Coordinates of C-alpha atoms in Angstrom, one line a residue:
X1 CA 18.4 -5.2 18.0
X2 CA 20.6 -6.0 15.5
X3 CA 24.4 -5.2 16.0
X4 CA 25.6 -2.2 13.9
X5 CA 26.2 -3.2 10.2
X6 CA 29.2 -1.4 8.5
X7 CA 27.1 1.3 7.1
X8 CA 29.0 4.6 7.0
X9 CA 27.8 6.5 5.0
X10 CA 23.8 7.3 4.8
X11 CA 21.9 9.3 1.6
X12 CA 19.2 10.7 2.7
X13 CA 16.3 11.3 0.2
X14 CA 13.2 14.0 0.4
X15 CA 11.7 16.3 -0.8
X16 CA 12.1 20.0 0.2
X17 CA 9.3 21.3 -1.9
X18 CA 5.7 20.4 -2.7
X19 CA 3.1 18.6 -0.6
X20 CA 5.3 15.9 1.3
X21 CA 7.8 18.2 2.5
X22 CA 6.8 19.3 6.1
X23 CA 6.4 15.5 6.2
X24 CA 9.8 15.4 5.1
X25 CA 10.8 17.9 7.2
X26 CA 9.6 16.1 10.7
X27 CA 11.6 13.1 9.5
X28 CA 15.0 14.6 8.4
X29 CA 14.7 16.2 12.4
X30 CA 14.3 12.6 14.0
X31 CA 17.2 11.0 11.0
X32 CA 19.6 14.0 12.9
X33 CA 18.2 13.8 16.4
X34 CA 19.1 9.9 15.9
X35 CA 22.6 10.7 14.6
X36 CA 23.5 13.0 17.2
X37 CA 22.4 10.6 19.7
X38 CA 24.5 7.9 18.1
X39 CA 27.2 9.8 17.6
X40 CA 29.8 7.8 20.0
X41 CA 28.7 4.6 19.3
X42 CA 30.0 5.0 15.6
X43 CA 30.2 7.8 12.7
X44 CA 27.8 7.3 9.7
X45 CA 27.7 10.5 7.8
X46 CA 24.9 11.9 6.4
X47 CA 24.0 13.7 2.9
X48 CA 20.5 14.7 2.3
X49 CA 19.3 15.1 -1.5
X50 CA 16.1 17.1 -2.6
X51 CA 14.0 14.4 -4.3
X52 CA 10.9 17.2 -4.5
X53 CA 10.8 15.8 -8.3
X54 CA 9.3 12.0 -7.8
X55 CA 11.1 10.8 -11.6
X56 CA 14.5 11.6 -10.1
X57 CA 15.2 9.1 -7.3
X58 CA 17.1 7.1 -9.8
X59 CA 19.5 10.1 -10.9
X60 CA 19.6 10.9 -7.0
X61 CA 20.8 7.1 -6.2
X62 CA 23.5 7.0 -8.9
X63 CA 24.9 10.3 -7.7
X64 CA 24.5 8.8 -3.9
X65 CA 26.1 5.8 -4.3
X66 CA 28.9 7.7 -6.8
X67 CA 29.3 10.1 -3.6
X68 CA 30.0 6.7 -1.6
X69 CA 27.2 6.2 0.0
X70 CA 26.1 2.2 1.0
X71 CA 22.8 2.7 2.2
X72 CA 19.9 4.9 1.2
X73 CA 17.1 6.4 3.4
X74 CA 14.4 7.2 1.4
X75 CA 12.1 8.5 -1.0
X76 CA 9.0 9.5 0.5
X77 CA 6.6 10.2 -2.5
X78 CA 4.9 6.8 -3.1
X79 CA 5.6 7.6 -6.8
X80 CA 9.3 7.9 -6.1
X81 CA 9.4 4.7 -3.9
X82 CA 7.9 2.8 -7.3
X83 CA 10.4 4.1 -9.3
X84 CA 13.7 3.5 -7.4
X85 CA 12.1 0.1 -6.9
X86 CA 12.1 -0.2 -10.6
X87 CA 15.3 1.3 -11.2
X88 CA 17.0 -1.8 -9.4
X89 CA 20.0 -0.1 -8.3
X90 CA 22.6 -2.3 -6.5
X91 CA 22.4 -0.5 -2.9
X92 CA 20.9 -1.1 0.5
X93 CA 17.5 1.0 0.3
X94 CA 15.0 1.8 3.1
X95 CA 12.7 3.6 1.3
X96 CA 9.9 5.7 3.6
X97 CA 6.8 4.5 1.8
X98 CA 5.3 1.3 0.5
X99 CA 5.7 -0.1 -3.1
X100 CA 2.0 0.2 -4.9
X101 CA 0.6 -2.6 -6.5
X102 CA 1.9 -5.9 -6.1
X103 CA 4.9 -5.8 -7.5
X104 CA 8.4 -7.4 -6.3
X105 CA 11.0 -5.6 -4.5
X106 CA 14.7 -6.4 -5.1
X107 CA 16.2 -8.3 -2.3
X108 CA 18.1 -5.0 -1.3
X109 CA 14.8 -2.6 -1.0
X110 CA 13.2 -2.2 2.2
X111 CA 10.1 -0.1 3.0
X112 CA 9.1 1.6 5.9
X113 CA 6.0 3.6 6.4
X114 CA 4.0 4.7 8.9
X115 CA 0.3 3.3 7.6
X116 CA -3.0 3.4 8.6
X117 CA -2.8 -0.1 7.7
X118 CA -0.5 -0.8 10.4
X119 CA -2.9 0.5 12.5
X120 CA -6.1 -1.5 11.6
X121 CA -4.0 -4.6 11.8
X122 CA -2.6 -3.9 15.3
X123 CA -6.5 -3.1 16.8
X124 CA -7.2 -6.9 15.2
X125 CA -4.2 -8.2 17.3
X126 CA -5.2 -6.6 20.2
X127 CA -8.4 -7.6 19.7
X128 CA -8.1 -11.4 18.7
X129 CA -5.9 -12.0 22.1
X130 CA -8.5 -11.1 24.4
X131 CA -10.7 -13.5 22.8
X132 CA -12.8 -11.6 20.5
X133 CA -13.8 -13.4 17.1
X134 CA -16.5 -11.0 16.0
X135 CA -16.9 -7.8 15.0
X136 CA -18.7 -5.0 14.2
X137 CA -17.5 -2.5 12.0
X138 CA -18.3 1.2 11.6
X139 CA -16.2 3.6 8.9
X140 CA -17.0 6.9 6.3
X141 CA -18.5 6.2 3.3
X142 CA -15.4 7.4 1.2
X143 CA -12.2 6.0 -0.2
X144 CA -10.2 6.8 3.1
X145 CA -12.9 4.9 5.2
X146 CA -13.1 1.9 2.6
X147 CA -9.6 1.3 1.9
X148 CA -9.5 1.3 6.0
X149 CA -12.3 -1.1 6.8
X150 CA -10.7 -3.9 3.7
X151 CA -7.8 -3.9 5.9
X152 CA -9.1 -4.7 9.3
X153 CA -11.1 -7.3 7.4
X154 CA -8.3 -8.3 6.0
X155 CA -6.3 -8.9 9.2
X156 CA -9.4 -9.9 11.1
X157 CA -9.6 -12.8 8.6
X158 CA -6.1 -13.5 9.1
X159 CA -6.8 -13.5 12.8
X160 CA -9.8 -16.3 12.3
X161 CA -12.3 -13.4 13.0
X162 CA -15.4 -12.7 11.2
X163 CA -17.6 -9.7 10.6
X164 CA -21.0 -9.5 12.2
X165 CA -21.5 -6.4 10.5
X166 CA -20.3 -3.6 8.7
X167 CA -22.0 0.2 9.2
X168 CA -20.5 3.1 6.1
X169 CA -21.6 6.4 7.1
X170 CA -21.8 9.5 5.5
X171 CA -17.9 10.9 5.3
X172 CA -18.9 15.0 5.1
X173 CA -22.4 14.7 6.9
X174 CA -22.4 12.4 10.1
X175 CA -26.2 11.7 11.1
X176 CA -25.9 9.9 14.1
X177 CA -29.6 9.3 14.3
X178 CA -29.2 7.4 11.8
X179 CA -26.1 5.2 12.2
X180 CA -27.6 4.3 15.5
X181 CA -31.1 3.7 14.7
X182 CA -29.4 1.3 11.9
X183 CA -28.0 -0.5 14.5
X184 CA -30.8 -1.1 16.7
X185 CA -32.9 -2.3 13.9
X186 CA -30.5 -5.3 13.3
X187 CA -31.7 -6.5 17.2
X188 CA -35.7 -5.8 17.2
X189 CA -37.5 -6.2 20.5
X190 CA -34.6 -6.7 23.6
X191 CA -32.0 -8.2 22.2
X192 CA -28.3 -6.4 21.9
X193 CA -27.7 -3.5 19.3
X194 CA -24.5 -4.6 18.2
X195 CA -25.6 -8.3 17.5
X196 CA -23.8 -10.6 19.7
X197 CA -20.2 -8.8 18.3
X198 CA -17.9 -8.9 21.4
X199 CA -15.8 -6.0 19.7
X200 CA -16.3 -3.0 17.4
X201 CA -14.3 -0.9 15.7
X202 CA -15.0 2.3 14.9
X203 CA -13.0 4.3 12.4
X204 CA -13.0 7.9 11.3
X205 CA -11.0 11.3 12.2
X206 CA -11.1 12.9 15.2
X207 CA -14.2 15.3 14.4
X208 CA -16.0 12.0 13.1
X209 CA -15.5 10.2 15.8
X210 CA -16.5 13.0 18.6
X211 CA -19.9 12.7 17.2
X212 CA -20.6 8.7 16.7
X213 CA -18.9 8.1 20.2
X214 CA -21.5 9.9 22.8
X215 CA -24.5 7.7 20.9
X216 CA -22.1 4.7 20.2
X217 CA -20.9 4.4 24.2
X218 CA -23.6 2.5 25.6
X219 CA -22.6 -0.4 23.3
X220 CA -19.3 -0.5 25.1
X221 CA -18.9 -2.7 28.3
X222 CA -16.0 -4.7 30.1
X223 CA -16.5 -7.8 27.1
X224 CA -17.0 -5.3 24.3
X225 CA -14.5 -3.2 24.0
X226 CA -14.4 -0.1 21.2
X227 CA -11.2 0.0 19.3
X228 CA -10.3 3.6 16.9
X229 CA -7.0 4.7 15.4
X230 CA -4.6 7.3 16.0
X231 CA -6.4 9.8 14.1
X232 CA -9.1 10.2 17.1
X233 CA -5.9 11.7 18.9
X234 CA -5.6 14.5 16.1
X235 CA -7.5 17.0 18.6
X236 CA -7.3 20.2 16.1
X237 CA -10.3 18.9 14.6
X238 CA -12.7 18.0 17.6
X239 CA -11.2 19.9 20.4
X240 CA -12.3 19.0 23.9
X241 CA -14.2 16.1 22.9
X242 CA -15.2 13.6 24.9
X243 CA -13.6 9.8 24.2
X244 CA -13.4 8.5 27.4
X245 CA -13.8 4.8 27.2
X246 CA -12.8 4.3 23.6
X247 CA -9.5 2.4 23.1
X248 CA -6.4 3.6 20.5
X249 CA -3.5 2.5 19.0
X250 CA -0.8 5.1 18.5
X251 CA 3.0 5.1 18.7
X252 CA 4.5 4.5 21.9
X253 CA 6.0 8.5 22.5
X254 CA 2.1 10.1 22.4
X255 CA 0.7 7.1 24.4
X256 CA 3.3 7.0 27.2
X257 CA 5.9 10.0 26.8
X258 CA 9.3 8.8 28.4
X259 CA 11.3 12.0 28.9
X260 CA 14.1 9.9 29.1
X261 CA 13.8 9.1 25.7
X262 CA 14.1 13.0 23.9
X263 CA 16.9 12.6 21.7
X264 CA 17.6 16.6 21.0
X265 CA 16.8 19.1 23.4
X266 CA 13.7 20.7 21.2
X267 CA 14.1 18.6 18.2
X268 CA 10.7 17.2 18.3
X269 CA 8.4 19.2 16.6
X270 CA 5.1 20.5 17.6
X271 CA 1.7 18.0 16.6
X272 CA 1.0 14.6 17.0
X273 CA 1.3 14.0 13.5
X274 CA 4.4 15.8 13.1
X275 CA 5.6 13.9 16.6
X276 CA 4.8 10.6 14.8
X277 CA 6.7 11.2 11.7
X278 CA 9.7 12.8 13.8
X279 CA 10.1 9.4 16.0
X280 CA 10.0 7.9 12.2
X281 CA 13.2 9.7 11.2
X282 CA 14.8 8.7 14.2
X283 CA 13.4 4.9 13.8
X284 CA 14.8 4.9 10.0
X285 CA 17.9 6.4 10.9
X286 CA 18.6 3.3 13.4
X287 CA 17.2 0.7 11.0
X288 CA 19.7 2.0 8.2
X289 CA 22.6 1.9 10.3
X290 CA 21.9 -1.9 10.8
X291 CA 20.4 -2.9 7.6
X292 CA 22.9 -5.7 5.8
X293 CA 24.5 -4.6 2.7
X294 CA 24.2 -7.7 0.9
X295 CA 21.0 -9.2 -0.7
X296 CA 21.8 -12.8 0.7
X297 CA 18.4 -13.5 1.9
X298 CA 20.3 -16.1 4.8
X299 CA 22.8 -13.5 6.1
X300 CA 22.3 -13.4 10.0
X301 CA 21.9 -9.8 10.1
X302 CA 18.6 -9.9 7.9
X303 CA 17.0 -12.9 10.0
X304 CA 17.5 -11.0 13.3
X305 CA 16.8 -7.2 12.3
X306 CA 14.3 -6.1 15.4
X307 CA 14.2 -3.1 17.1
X308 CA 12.0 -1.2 20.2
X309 CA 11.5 1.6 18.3
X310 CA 10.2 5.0 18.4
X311 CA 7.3 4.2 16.2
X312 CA 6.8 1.0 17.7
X313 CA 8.3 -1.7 17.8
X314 CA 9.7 -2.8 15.0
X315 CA 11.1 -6.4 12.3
X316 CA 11.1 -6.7 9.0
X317 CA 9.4 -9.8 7.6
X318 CA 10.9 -12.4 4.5
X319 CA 9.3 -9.4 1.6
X320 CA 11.9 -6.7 3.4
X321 CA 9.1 -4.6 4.6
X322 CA 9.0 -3.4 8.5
X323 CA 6.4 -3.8 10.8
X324 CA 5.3 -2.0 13.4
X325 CA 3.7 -3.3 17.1
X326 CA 1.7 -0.4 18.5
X327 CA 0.2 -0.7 22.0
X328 CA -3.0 0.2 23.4
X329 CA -4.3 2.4 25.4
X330 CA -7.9 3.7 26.6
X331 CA -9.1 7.6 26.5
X332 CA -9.5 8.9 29.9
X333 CA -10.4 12.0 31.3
X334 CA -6.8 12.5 31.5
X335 CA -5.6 11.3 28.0
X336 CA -4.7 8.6 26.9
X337 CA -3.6 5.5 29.4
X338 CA -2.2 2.8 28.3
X339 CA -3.2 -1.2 28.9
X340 CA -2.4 -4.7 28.1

């Protein structure tokens, strides 16, 4: 990673109220695990602000950088995130969403979030360097499952994959009657269900999935693998079902626990979700601590910014936004285990 900048003193901002905050909560417990970890290397101090109210990051920044603080962490609300963007305020920002639209980030603002997006774009990488080019594609009929199935398209594309199909199924209602007979229509007589596609991805949440998977698994075989996302791993909603055989991309902590790597003694909280966001905190506390404060797009710090990270491993590419590398692993009767 990159060396330590000369950040010392960090603003921290998120909400304490309203729908983000036990989001916010996880995170501010990985941001102090993370400090207390790092505490010999070097002292950055911390000050947390409540930015429950999305229209006052700006007001929260000023007072931050009139308290001395060069760097801020945060906001989380995406609605927060576009304004402090807009705002333009002349400090070194990670903020802990992405911008909306395509608008342009001053060369100071950084964003770091923890995307399904990410996710989608990860299962193509996996996918494309075992030699798959084609694809079937399976995903609820909603805005969720769209929004998800434009991105792996998008970074299948990118990967010079194409799209041998593409299966929406009911979001509320899962017949998988029907999602399979669809399937087996497209290859009349003997030929293969899936149509030749040496990968498919199927994405939904963890109750979706438990369903499609027991009729789906017969499609799967040593050259055609089955990719999902994390959100298979969210067991509250389909406990005890059966995904063995399905592969998932997650965050390295819930795929491969190191005990060596608990920062706090009981600092991480309970939940995968809450797990993920946690090793996000700590993630965003290291990044600021090494984030340049200058906007010189050529300043050595910026071009070598990488780090293994909690969340994955992480850079930040030429538009100042970080990027996580998630590995893979396969559901087992045990869990999950990961694979190259």
């Amino acid at each position: 990673p990159a060396p330590l900048s000369s950040t010392r003193s960090i603003a921290v901002l998120l909400p304490r109220t309203g729908h983000f905050a036990p989001a916010a909560s996880a995170i501010r417990a990985g941001i102090l695990a993370a400090q207390q970890a790092s505490a010999s290397q070097t002292q950055i101090g911390l000050r947390f602000y409540d930015s429950s109210d999305p229209a006052a990051a700006p007001d929260l920044i000023r007072r931050a950088m009139a308290n001395g603080a060069n760097v801020v962490v945060g906001p989380l609300q995406p609605l927060s995130v576009d304004r402090a963007a807009a705002a333009r305020l002349p400090v070194t920002t990670l903020a802990l969403n992405r911008m909306r639209g395509d608008r342009t980030a001053p060369d100071w603002f950084y964003q770091f979030a923890l995307s399904p997006n990410d996710e989608v774009a990860e299962i193509a990488r996996h996918a494309s360097e075992r030699g798959a080019t084609s694809a079937l594609l399976i995903y609820p009929d909603d805005a969720w499952g769209i929004r998800l199935a434009g991105a792996f398209r998008d970074a299948w594309s990118a990967q010079g994959g194409r799209i041998d199909a593409g299966y929406p199924y009911p979001a509320i209602d899962v017949e998988v009657a029907d999602l399979i007979d669809a399937l087996v229509r497209t290859a009349p007589g003997d030929a293969d269900p899936a149509g030749g596609a040496d990968c498919i991805v199927l994405i939904g949440t963890a109750g979706q999935v438990a369903r499609i998977w027991p009729s789906l698994r017969p499609l799967a075989g040593p050259d055609r693998r089955v990719y999902s996302t994390s959100h298979i791993l969210d067991d509250t909603s389909a406990p005890g079902a059966d995904l063995q055989g399905l592969y998932v991309v997650d965050v390295p902590g819930i795929l491969a626990p190191d005990p060596g790597a608990e920062l706090a003694p009981g600092s991480a909280p309970p939940g995968k979700e809450q797990q993920r966001l946690f090793a996000m905190g700590v993630d965003a506390y290291r990044i600021a601590a090494r984030l340049p404060l200058t906007a010189d797009p050529s300043s050595p710090s910026r071009q070598r910014l990488t780090l293994q990270g909690q969340s994955g491993d992480l850079h930040i590419d030429h538009w100042n936004r970080v990027h996580r590398t998630l590995p893979l692993a396969q559901m087992t009767a045990a869990g999950p285990r990961r694979v190259d």
